[in-house]
PDB file of C-alpha atoms in Angstrom:
ATOM      1  CA  MET A   1     -41.927 -23.710 -21.446  1.00  0.00           C
ATOM      2  CA  TYR A   2     -45.591 -23.331 -20.582  1.00  0.00           C
ATOM      3  CA  ALA A   3     -45.650 -19.712 -21.725  1.00  0.00           C
ATOM      4  CA  TRP A   4     -43.868 -20.604 -24.981  1.00  0.00           C
ATOM      5  CA  ASN A   5     -46.308 -23.435 -25.733  1.00  0.00           C
ATOM      6  CA  ALA A   6     -49.299 -21.171 -25.056  1.00  0.00           C
ATOM      7  CA  ALA A   7     -47.841 -18.453 -27.256  1.00  0.00           C
ATOM      8  CA  ARG A   8     -47.035 -20.893 -30.046  1.00  0.00           C
ATOM      9  CA  ARG A   9     -50.653 -22.069 -30.132  1.00  0.00           C
ATOM     10  CA  LEU A  10     -51.808 -18.518 -30.737  1.00  0.00           C
ATOM     11  CA  PHE A  11     -50.125 -18.578 -34.135  1.00  0.00           C
ATOM     12  CA  GLN A  12     -51.314 -22.011 -35.236  1.00  0.00           C
ATOM     13  CA  PRO A  13     -53.986 -22.037 -37.987  1.00  0.00           C
ATOM     14  CA  ARG A  14     -57.508 -21.788 -36.544  1.00  0.00           C
ATOM     15  CA  LEU A  15     -59.873 -24.613 -37.426  1.00  0.00           C
ATOM     16  CA  SER A  16     -63.025 -22.508 -37.324  1.00  0.00           C
ATOM     17  CA  SER A  17     -63.176 -21.934 -41.077  1.00  0.00           C
ATOM     18  CA  LEU A  18     -64.883 -24.322 -43.450  1.00  0.00           C
ATOM     19  CA  THR A  19     -63.055 -22.704 -46.398  1.00  0.00           C
ATOM     20  CA  ALA A  20     -59.441 -23.210 -45.399  1.00  0.00           C
ATOM     21  CA  THR A  21     -56.761 -22.664 -48.017  1.00  0.00           C
ATOM     22  CA  PRO A  22     -54.964 -25.780 -49.338  1.00  0.00           C
ATOM     23  CA  ALA A  23     -51.937 -24.979 -47.184  1.00  0.00           C
ATOM     24  CA  THR A  24     -53.979 -25.206 -43.968  1.00  0.00           C
ATOM     25  CA  ILE A  25     -56.556 -27.894 -44.797  1.00  0.00           C
ATOM     26  CA  ARG A  26     -57.092 -30.377 -41.977  1.00  0.00           C
ATOM     27  CA  LYS A  27     -59.416 -33.354 -42.080  1.00  0.00           C
ATOM     28  CA  MET A  28     -61.303 -32.300 -38.956  1.00  0.00           C
ATOM     29  CA  HIS A  29     -62.766 -28.803 -38.886  1.00  0.00           C
ATOM     30  CA  ILE A  30     -64.163 -27.318 -35.680  1.00  0.00           C
ATOM     31  CA  GLN A  31     -66.258 -24.170 -35.821  1.00  0.00           C
ATOM     32  CA  SER A  32     -67.071 -22.593 -32.482  1.00  0.00           C
ATOM     33  CA  ILE A  33     -70.454 -20.902 -32.289  1.00  0.00           C
ATOM     34  CA  PRO A  34     -70.655 -18.641 -29.217  1.00  0.00           C
ATOM     35  CA  MET A  35     -74.220 -18.473 -27.888  1.00  0.00           C
ATOM     36  CA  TRP A  36     -73.933 -15.269 -25.935  1.00  0.00           C
ATOM     37  CA  THR A  37     -77.364 -13.682 -26.292  1.00  0.00           C
ATOM     38  CA  GLY A  38     -78.281 -11.983 -23.045  1.00  0.00           C
ATOM     39  CA  LYS A  39     -76.227 -13.348 -20.166  1.00  0.00           C
ATOM     40  CA  SER A  40     -75.378 -16.683 -21.790  1.00  0.00           C
ATOM     41  CA  ASP A  41     -71.806 -17.886 -22.162  1.00  0.00           C
ATOM     42  CA  ASN A  42     -72.268 -21.244 -23.896  1.00  0.00           C
ATOM     43  CA  TYR A  43     -70.504 -22.669 -26.914  1.00  0.00           C
ATOM     44  CA  ALA A  44     -71.942 -24.883 -29.625  1.00  0.00           C
ATOM     45  CA  TYR A  45     -69.453 -26.653 -31.872  1.00  0.00           C
ATOM     46  CA  LEU A  46     -69.803 -27.720 -35.491  1.00  0.00           C
ATOM     47  CA  VAL A  47     -67.477 -30.633 -36.268  1.00  0.00           C
ATOM     48  CA  VAL A  48     -66.933 -31.457 -39.947  1.00  0.00           C
ATOM     49  CA  ASP A  49     -65.007 -34.243 -41.684  1.00  0.00           C
ATOM     50  CA  ASP A  50     -63.258 -32.662 -44.658  1.00  0.00           C
ATOM     51  CA  LYS A  51     -63.361 -35.728 -46.895  1.00  0.00           C
ATOM     52  CA  SER A  52     -66.999 -36.785 -46.582  1.00  0.00           C
ATOM     53  CA  LYS A  53     -68.442 -33.444 -45.385  1.00  0.00           C
ATOM     54  CA  GLU A  54     -70.249 -35.407 -42.655  1.00  0.00           C
ATOM     55  CA  ALA A  55     -70.877 -33.153 -39.668  1.00  0.00           C
ATOM     56  CA  VAL A  56     -72.414 -33.001 -36.201  1.00  0.00           C
ATOM     57  CA  ILE A  57     -73.465 -30.036 -34.096  1.00  0.00           C
ATOM     58  CA  ILE A  58     -72.619 -30.237 -30.392  1.00  0.00           C
ATOM     59  CA  ASP A  59     -74.891 -28.677 -27.737  1.00  0.00           C
ATOM     60  CA  PRO A  60     -76.869 -26.231 -29.961  1.00  0.00           C
ATOM     61  CA  ALA A  61     -78.904 -24.875 -27.064  1.00  0.00           C
ATOM     62  CA  HIS A  62     -79.914 -21.582 -28.691  1.00  0.00           C
ATOM     63  CA  PRO A  63     -81.198 -22.373 -32.197  1.00  0.00           C
ATOM     64  CA  ALA A  64     -81.526 -18.697 -33.183  1.00  0.00           C
ATOM     65  CA  GLU A  65     -77.753 -18.358 -32.951  1.00  0.00           C
ATOM     66  CA  VAL A  66     -76.915 -21.747 -34.468  1.00  0.00           C
ATOM     67  CA  THR A  67     -79.351 -22.510 -37.279  1.00  0.00           C
ATOM     68  CA  PRO A  68     -78.230 -19.608 -39.528  1.00  0.00           C
ATOM     69  CA  VAL A  69     -74.700 -21.026 -39.484  1.00  0.00           C
ATOM     70  CA  LEU A  70     -75.932 -24.531 -40.234  1.00  0.00           C
ATOM     71  CA  LYS A  71     -78.371 -23.497 -42.959  1.00  0.00           C
ATOM     72  CA  LYS A  72     -75.662 -21.563 -44.780  1.00  0.00           C
ATOM     73  CA  ALA A  73     -73.198 -24.481 -44.576  1.00  0.00           C
ATOM     74  CA  ILE A  74     -75.849 -26.982 -45.670  1.00  0.00           C
ATOM     75  CA  GLY A  75     -76.997 -24.706 -48.461  1.00  0.00           C
ATOM     76  CA  ASP A  76     -73.554 -24.167 -49.956  1.00  0.00           C
ATOM     77  CA  GLY A  77     -72.687 -27.861 -49.725  1.00  0.00           C
ATOM     78  CA  SER A  78     -69.995 -27.466 -47.060  1.00  0.00           C
ATOM     79  CA  ILE A  79     -71.560 -30.011 -44.706  1.00  0.00           C
ATOM     80  CA  LYS A  80     -73.841 -33.029 -44.550  1.00  0.00           C
ATOM     81  CA  LEU A  81     -75.325 -32.712 -41.075  1.00  0.00           C
ATOM     82  CA  THR A  82     -76.017 -36.140 -39.555  1.00  0.00           C
ATOM     83  CA  ALA A  83     -76.562 -35.608 -35.817  1.00  0.00           C
ATOM     84  CA  ILE A  84     -76.993 -33.388 -32.809  1.00  0.00           C
ATOM     85  CA  VAL A  85     -74.611 -34.394 -30.020  1.00  0.00           C
ATOM     86  CA  ASN A  86     -75.313 -33.450 -26.398  1.00  0.00           C
ATOM     87  CA  THR A  87     -72.867 -33.578 -23.509  1.00  0.00           C
ATOM     88  CA  HIS A  88     -75.669 -33.674 -20.909  1.00  0.00           C
ATOM     89  CA  HIS A  89     -79.348 -32.925 -20.421  1.00  0.00           C
ATOM     90  CA  HIS A  90     -79.308 -29.382 -18.982  1.00  0.00           C
ATOM     91  CA  TRP A  91     -81.456 -26.948 -20.979  1.00  0.00           C
ATOM     92  CA  ASP A  92     -78.441 -24.781 -21.908  1.00  0.00           C
ATOM     93  CA  HIS A  93     -76.956 -27.759 -23.745  1.00  0.00           C
ATOM     94  CA  ALA A  94     -79.833 -29.989 -24.887  1.00  0.00           C
ATOM     95  CA  GLY A  95     -82.792 -27.636 -24.613  1.00  0.00           C
ATOM     96  CA  GLY A  96     -82.656 -26.585 -28.255  1.00  0.00           C
ATOM     97  CA  ASN A  97     -82.963 -30.074 -29.757  1.00  0.00           C
ATOM     98  CA  GLY A  98     -86.656 -29.901 -30.615  1.00  0.00           C
ATOM     99  CA  ASP A  99     -86.480 -26.468 -32.219  1.00  0.00           C
ATOM    100  CA  MET A 100     -83.336 -27.440 -34.131  1.00  0.00           C
ATOM    101  CA  LEU A 101     -85.136 -30.385 -35.701  1.00  0.00           C
ATOM    102  CA  SER A 102     -88.123 -28.207 -36.599  1.00  0.00           C
ATOM    103  CA  GLU A 103     -86.087 -25.369 -38.060  1.00  0.00           C
ATOM    104  CA  LEU A 104     -83.740 -27.547 -40.092  1.00  0.00           C
ATOM    105  CA  GLY A 105     -86.578 -29.736 -41.320  1.00  0.00           C
ATOM    106  CA  GLN A 106     -84.508 -32.871 -41.677  1.00  0.00           C
ATOM    107  CA  PRO A 107     -84.163 -36.084 -39.654  1.00  0.00           C
ATOM    108  CA  LEU A 108     -81.147 -36.156 -37.368  1.00  0.00           C
ATOM    109  CA  ASP A 109     -79.849 -38.557 -34.750  1.00  0.00           C
ATOM    110  CA  ILE A 110     -79.651 -37.040 -31.287  1.00  0.00           C
ATOM    111  CA  ILE A 111     -76.701 -38.623 -29.532  1.00  0.00           C
ATOM    112  CA  GLY A 112     -76.287 -37.905 -25.844  1.00  0.00           C
ATOM    113  CA  GLY A 113     -77.047 -38.796 -22.261  1.00  0.00           C
ATOM    114  CA  LYS A 114     -80.210 -40.730 -21.487  1.00  0.00           C
ATOM    115  CA  ASP A 115     -82.022 -37.663 -20.137  1.00  0.00           C
ATOM    116  CA  CYS A 116     -81.293 -35.345 -23.080  1.00  0.00           C
ATOM    117  CA  LYS A 117     -84.327 -33.942 -24.865  1.00  0.00           C
ATOM    118  CA  LYS A 118     -85.475 -36.135 -27.772  1.00  0.00           C
ATOM    119  CA  VAL A 119     -82.355 -38.329 -27.483  1.00  0.00           C
ATOM    120  CA  THR A 120     -82.308 -41.232 -29.958  1.00  0.00           C
ATOM    121  CA  ARG A 121     -79.023 -42.878 -28.985  1.00  0.00           C
ATOM    122  CA  THR A 122     -77.002 -43.027 -25.783  1.00  0.00           C
ATOM    123  CA  PRO A 123     -73.577 -44.562 -26.406  1.00  0.00           C
ATOM    124  CA  LYS A 124     -72.084 -46.715 -23.676  1.00  0.00           C
ATOM    125  CA  HIS A 125     -68.890 -45.672 -21.908  1.00  0.00           C
ATOM    126  CA  GLY A 126     -66.017 -46.328 -24.289  1.00  0.00           C
ATOM    127  CA  GLU A 127     -68.317 -46.927 -27.260  1.00  0.00           C
ATOM    128  CA  THR A 128     -66.988 -45.657 -30.562  1.00  0.00           C
ATOM    129  CA  PHE A 129     -68.574 -44.324 -33.735  1.00  0.00           C
ATOM    130  CA  SER A 130     -67.404 -42.166 -36.613  1.00  0.00           C
ATOM    131  CA  ILE A 131     -68.072 -38.890 -38.375  1.00  0.00           C
ATOM    132  CA  GLY A 132     -66.641 -39.687 -41.773  1.00  0.00           C
ATOM    133  CA  SER A 133     -62.951 -40.324 -41.061  1.00  0.00           C
ATOM    134  CA  ILE A 134     -63.156 -38.871 -37.546  1.00  0.00           C
ATOM    135  CA  ALA A 135     -63.096 -41.512 -34.813  1.00  0.00           C
ATOM    136  CA  VAL A 136     -65.306 -40.654 -31.819  1.00  0.00           C
ATOM    137  CA  LYS A 137     -65.271 -42.239 -28.358  1.00  0.00           C
ATOM    138  CA  ALA A 138     -67.930 -41.575 -25.719  1.00  0.00           C
ATOM    139  CA  LEU A 139     -66.564 -41.112 -22.203  1.00  0.00           C
ATOM    140  CA  HIS A 140     -69.083 -41.198 -19.368  1.00  0.00           C
ATOM    141  CA  THR A 141     -68.212 -38.597 -16.739  1.00  0.00           C
ATOM    142  CA  PRO A 142     -71.090 -38.528 -14.233  1.00  0.00           C
ATOM    143  CA  CYS A 143     -71.076 -35.805 -11.571  1.00  0.00           C
ATOM    144  CA  HIS A 144     -72.283 -32.460 -12.910  1.00  0.00           C
ATOM    145  CA  THR A 145     -75.180 -34.586 -14.132  1.00  0.00           C
ATOM    146  CA  GLN A 146     -75.442 -38.336 -14.042  1.00  0.00           C
ATOM    147  CA  ASP A 147     -75.823 -38.463 -17.831  1.00  0.00           C
ATOM    148  CA  SER A 148     -72.719 -36.371 -18.606  1.00  0.00           C
ATOM    149  CA  ILE A 149     -70.730 -37.662 -21.573  1.00  0.00           C
ATOM    150  CA  CYS A 150     -67.510 -36.205 -22.966  1.00  0.00           C
ATOM    151  CA  PHE A 151     -66.679 -36.928 -26.605  1.00  0.00           C
ATOM    152  CA  PHE A 152     -63.069 -37.628 -27.596  1.00  0.00           C
ATOM    153  CA  MET A 153     -62.405 -37.276 -31.321  1.00  0.00           C
ATOM    154  CA  GLN A 154     -59.347 -38.114 -33.370  1.00  0.00           C
ATOM    155  CA  ASP A 155     -58.478 -37.660 -37.028  1.00  0.00           C
ATOM    156  CA  GLY A 156     -54.904 -38.642 -37.732  1.00  0.00           C
ATOM    157  CA  ASP A 157     -52.700 -36.862 -35.230  1.00  0.00           C
ATOM    158  CA  ASP A 158     -55.355 -34.279 -34.386  1.00  0.00           C
ATOM    159  CA  LYS A 159     -57.068 -35.025 -31.063  1.00  0.00           C
ATOM    160  CA  VAL A 160     -59.823 -33.065 -29.321  1.00  0.00           C
ATOM    161  CA  VAL A 161     -62.314 -33.595 -26.518  1.00  0.00           C
ATOM    162  CA  PHE A 162     -65.656 -31.859 -25.981  1.00  0.00           C
ATOM    163  CA  THR A 163     -66.189 -31.721 -22.247  1.00  0.00           C
ATOM    164  CA  GLY A 164     -69.528 -29.966 -21.717  1.00  0.00           C
ATOM    165  CA  ASP A 165     -69.761 -28.876 -18.090  1.00  0.00           C
ATOM    166  CA  THR A 166     -67.348 -31.495 -16.729  1.00  0.00           C
ATOM    167  CA  LEU A 167     -63.990 -29.893 -17.518  1.00  0.00           C
ATOM    168  CA  PHE A 168     -63.404 -26.201 -18.174  1.00  0.00           C
ATOM    169  CA  HIS A 169     -60.101 -24.486 -18.802  1.00  0.00           C
ATOM    170  CA  GLY A 170     -58.787 -24.101 -15.270  1.00  0.00           C
ATOM    171  CA  GLY A 171     -61.893 -25.516 -13.617  1.00  0.00           C
ATOM    172  CA  CYS A 172     -64.720 -28.038 -13.468  1.00  0.00           C
ATOM    173  CA  GLY A 173     -68.497 -28.078 -13.244  1.00  0.00           C
ATOM    174  CA  ARG A 174     -70.571 -27.954 -10.093  1.00  0.00           C
ATOM    175  CA  PHE A 175     -71.494 -31.283  -8.508  1.00  0.00           C
ATOM    176  CA  PHE A 176     -75.229 -30.917  -9.128  1.00  0.00           C
ATOM    177  CA  GLU A 177     -75.943 -34.657  -9.304  1.00  0.00           C
ATOM    178  CA  GLY A 178     -72.716 -36.204  -8.074  1.00  0.00           C
ATOM    179  CA  THR A 179     -69.869 -36.293  -5.609  1.00  0.00           C
ATOM    180  CA  GLY A 180     -66.232 -35.339  -5.279  1.00  0.00           C
ATOM    181  CA  GLU A 181     -65.321 -38.963  -5.858  1.00  0.00           C
ATOM    182  CA  GLU A 182     -67.138 -38.946  -9.203  1.00  0.00           C
ATOM    183  CA  MET A 183     -65.552 -35.675 -10.334  1.00  0.00           C
ATOM    184  CA  HIS A 184     -62.099 -36.873  -9.308  1.00  0.00           C
ATOM    185  CA  LYS A 185     -62.611 -39.955 -11.468  1.00  0.00           C
ATOM    186  CA  ALA A 186     -64.014 -37.893 -14.349  1.00  0.00           C
ATOM    187  CA  LEU A 187     -61.144 -35.393 -14.404  1.00  0.00           C
ATOM    188  CA  ASN A 188     -58.118 -37.235 -13.138  1.00  0.00           C
ATOM    189  CA  VAL A 189     -58.813 -40.765 -14.323  1.00  0.00           C
ATOM    190  CA  THR A 190     -61.098 -40.670 -17.375  1.00  0.00           C
ATOM    191  CA  LEU A 191     -60.056 -37.362 -18.969  1.00  0.00           C
ATOM    192  CA  GLY A 192     -56.621 -37.395 -17.367  1.00  0.00           C
ATOM    193  CA  SER A 193     -55.849 -40.605 -19.260  1.00  0.00           C
ATOM    194  CA  LEU A 194     -56.317 -38.955 -22.662  1.00  0.00           C
ATOM    195  CA  PRO A 195     -53.186 -38.005 -24.621  1.00  0.00           C
ATOM    196  CA  ASP A 196     -51.657 -34.810 -23.293  1.00  0.00           C
ATOM    197  CA  ASP A 197     -51.891 -33.123 -26.700  1.00  0.00           C
ATOM    198  CA  THR A 198     -55.695 -33.467 -26.778  1.00  0.00           C
ATOM    199  CA  ARG A 199     -57.225 -30.004 -27.172  1.00  0.00           C
ATOM    200  CA  VAL A 200     -60.107 -29.201 -24.812  1.00  0.00           C
ATOM    201  CA  PHE A 201     -63.379 -27.630 -25.993  1.00  0.00           C
ATOM    202  CA  PRO A 202     -65.576 -26.859 -22.947  1.00  0.00           C
ATOM    203  CA  GLY A 203     -69.247 -25.944 -22.897  1.00  0.00           C
ATOM    204  CA  HIS A 204     -68.863 -22.444 -21.410  1.00  0.00           C
ATOM    205  CA  GLU A 205     -66.469 -19.515 -21.402  1.00  0.00           C
ATOM    206  CA  TYR A 206     -65.519 -19.605 -17.727  1.00  0.00           C
ATOM    207  CA  THR A 207     -61.738 -19.324 -18.005  1.00  0.00           C
ATOM    208  CA  LYS A 208     -61.289 -15.875 -16.497  1.00  0.00           C
ATOM    209  CA  ALA A 209     -63.237 -16.721 -13.329  1.00  0.00           C
ATOM    210  CA  ASN A 210     -61.605 -20.135 -13.047  1.00  0.00           C
ATOM    211  CA  ALA A 211     -58.111 -18.685 -13.346  1.00  0.00           C
ATOM    212  CA  LYS A 212     -58.858 -16.037 -10.739  1.00  0.00           C
ATOM    213  CA  PHE A 213     -59.861 -18.761  -8.298  1.00  0.00           C
ATOM    214  CA  GLY A 214     -56.917 -20.926  -9.326  1.00  0.00           C
ATOM    215  CA  VAL A 215     -54.401 -18.192  -8.534  1.00  0.00           C
ATOM    216  CA  SER A 216     -55.924 -17.812  -5.067  1.00  0.00           C
ATOM    217  CA  VAL A 217     -55.181 -21.487  -4.424  1.00  0.00           C
ATOM    218  CA  LEU A 218     -52.008 -22.032  -6.439  1.00  0.00           C
ATOM    219  CA  PRO A 219     -50.184 -18.867  -7.607  1.00  0.00           C
ATOM    220  CA  SER A 220     -47.868 -20.831  -9.895  1.00  0.00           C
ATOM    221  CA  HIS A 221     -46.430 -19.625 -13.203  1.00  0.00           C
ATOM    222  CA  ALA A 222     -48.792 -21.911 -15.120  1.00  0.00           C
ATOM    223  CA  VAL A 223     -51.947 -20.663 -13.377  1.00  0.00           C
ATOM    224  CA  LYS A 224     -50.865 -17.031 -13.683  1.00  0.00           C
ATOM    225  CA  ALA A 225     -50.197 -17.574 -17.406  1.00  0.00           C
ATOM    226  CA  LEU A 226     -53.740 -18.889 -17.825  1.00  0.00           C
ATOM    227  CA  GLU A 227     -55.119 -15.853 -16.016  1.00  0.00           C
ATOM    228  CA  THR A 228     -53.116 -13.513 -18.260  1.00  0.00           C
ATOM    229  CA  TYR A 229     -54.342 -15.277 -21.384  1.00  0.00           C
ATOM    230  CA  ALA A 230     -57.975 -15.108 -20.234  1.00  0.00           C
ATOM    231  CA  GLU A 231     -57.658 -11.390 -19.474  1.00  0.00           C
ATOM    232  CA  LYS A 232     -56.446 -10.732 -23.026  1.00  0.00           C
ATOM    233  CA  ASN A 233     -58.753 -13.093 -24.943  1.00  0.00           C
ATOM    234  CA  GLN A 234     -62.540 -13.167 -24.896  1.00  0.00           C
ATOM    235  CA  GLU A 235     -62.601 -16.714 -26.281  1.00  0.00           C
ATOM    236  CA  THR A 236     -60.307 -19.436 -24.941  1.00  0.00           C
ATOM    237  CA  GLN A 237     -61.977 -22.635 -26.171  1.00  0.00           C
ATOM    238  CA  GLY A 238     -59.620 -25.158 -27.760  1.00  0.00           C
ATOM    239  CA  LYS A 239     -56.526 -23.114 -26.885  1.00  0.00           C
ATOM    240  CA  PHE A 240     -55.332 -25.490 -24.172  1.00  0.00           C
ATOM    241  CA  THR A 241     -54.738 -29.213 -23.964  1.00  0.00           C
ATOM    242  CA  ILE A 242     -55.211 -31.959 -21.402  1.00  0.00           C
ATOM    243  CA  GLY A 243     -51.495 -31.582 -20.669  1.00  0.00           C
ATOM    244  CA  ASP A 244     -52.007 -27.873 -20.007  1.00  0.00           C
ATOM    245  CA  GLU A 245     -54.936 -28.612 -17.707  1.00  0.00           C
ATOM    246  CA  LYS A 246     -52.738 -30.908 -15.637  1.00  0.00           C
ATOM    247  CA  ARG A 247     -50.478 -27.901 -15.048  1.00  0.00           C
ATOM    248  CA  HIS A 248     -52.893 -25.002 -14.584  1.00  0.00           C
ATOM    249  CA  ASN A 249     -56.156 -26.605 -13.415  1.00  0.00           C
ATOM    250  CA  VAL A 250     -56.142 -26.868  -9.630  1.00  0.00           C
ATOM    251  CA  PHE A 251     -58.852 -29.558  -9.743  1.00  0.00           C
ATOM    252  CA  MET A 252     -56.435 -31.792 -11.651  1.00  0.00           C
ATOM    253  CA  ARG A 253     -53.510 -31.363  -9.243  1.00  0.00           C
ATOM    254  CA  PRO A 254     -54.454 -33.192  -6.017  1.00  0.00           C
ATOM    255  CA  GLN A 255     -50.821 -34.259  -5.631  1.00  0.00           C
ATOM    256  CA  ASP A 256     -49.590 -30.654  -5.383  1.00  0.00           C
ATOM    257  CA  PRO A 257     -48.361 -29.778  -1.854  1.00  0.00           C
ATOM    258  CA  GLU A 258     -49.596 -26.191  -2.207  1.00  0.00           C
ATOM    259  CA  ILE A 259     -53.112 -27.373  -3.009  1.00  0.00           C
ATOM    260  CA  GLN A 260     -53.021 -29.836  -0.154  1.00  0.00           C
ATOM    261  CA  LYS A 261     -51.984 -26.986   2.133  1.00  0.00           C
ATOM    262  CA  ALA A 262     -54.713 -24.686   0.822  1.00  0.00           C
ATOM    263  CA  THR A 263     -57.443 -27.280   1.313  1.00  0.00           C
ATOM    264  CA  GLY A 264     -56.092 -28.829   4.492  1.00  0.00           C
ATOM    265  CA  GLU A 265     -56.518 -32.250   2.882  1.00  0.00           C
ATOM    266  CA  THR A 266     -54.221 -34.916   1.444  1.00  0.00           C
ATOM    267  CA  ASP A 267     -56.738 -37.417   0.077  1.00  0.00           C
ATOM    268  CA  ALA A 268     -57.530 -36.754  -3.585  1.00  0.00           C
ATOM    269  CA  ILE A 269     -61.297 -37.090  -3.179  1.00  0.00           C
ATOM    270  CA  ALA A 270     -61.357 -34.875  -0.084  1.00  0.00           C
ATOM    271  CA  ILE A 271     -59.279 -32.294  -1.970  1.00  0.00           C
ATOM    272  CA  MET A 272     -61.711 -32.329  -4.895  1.00  0.00           C
ATOM    273  CA  THR A 273     -64.683 -31.888  -2.572  1.00  0.00           C
ATOM    274  CA  LYS A 274     -63.025 -29.057  -0.646  1.00  0.00           C
ATOM    275  CA  LEU A 275     -61.874 -27.231  -3.781  1.00  0.00           C
ATOM    276  CA  ARG A 276     -65.395 -27.260  -5.194  1.00  0.00           C
ATOM    277  CA  GLU A 277     -66.761 -25.885  -1.915  1.00  0.00           C
ATOM    278  CA  MET A 278     -64.134 -23.150  -1.993  1.00  0.00           C
ATOM    279  CA  LYS A 279     -64.910 -22.292  -5.603  1.00  0.00           C
ATOM    280  CA  ASN A 280     -68.671 -22.176  -4.894  1.00  0.00           C
ATOM    281  CA  ASN A 281     -68.059 -19.521  -2.237  1.00  0.00           C
ATOM    282  CA  PHE A 282     -65.325 -17.622  -4.065  1.00  0.00           C
ATOM    283  CA  LYS A 283     -66.017 -13.960  -4.857  1.00  0.00           C
TER     284      LYS A 283
END
């Protein structure tokens, strides 16, 4: 079933185009902008409401790779850019805010964690706002940084979450400013409570490395399927859901006997802490 679901998603219409044909028009458009200059592996995301053309750009850390896309869309009337949204304050997510404002030459809200560069608004945990007809909820997920915020968005039946460096396909972020207890809550309580059909858009392309580690801990069909997909696809963002992560992400399976055996722990927080230590040292 897992393999069939993953395969079926490959043939679903991509949401990265702002000029979809009438047969594939969706209210919420998501355009991934890989920022891969040099050794970078970040993603910025342009989210557009089809009806109002209101739009936000998420984590545009490298303006040289993002502003041409935005200027073209603004110029041809495809979008009305209203805000920069940051998932956390690290330079490879929020470091481009100042240059973005200068290059675009228009006032924009900067919505993100309290330590993000030039931030103008930090939504509280559970606070909601909108991008046209798209409903947005801020979910505080402190651990990778203490100001980490994931953004859950819904337009009709379409549900997505932008997870920054908290949740990756098959993995999670390092605990730079937090603990295993905080990451367990972030992944398995806060994000784990989202609808299973919520598509995940992480901040980096780390799937291949995450899957390789995952197979070393839990060589299940689901984890092996993720590894196979990552080997065949350079980009994996948005291709898997929260429900998928619960199956193939070892950091979201503390109840699994094989993971308990691999870590030598049975407590969920101890398992999270041990898994992250193992991943940090994995070659």
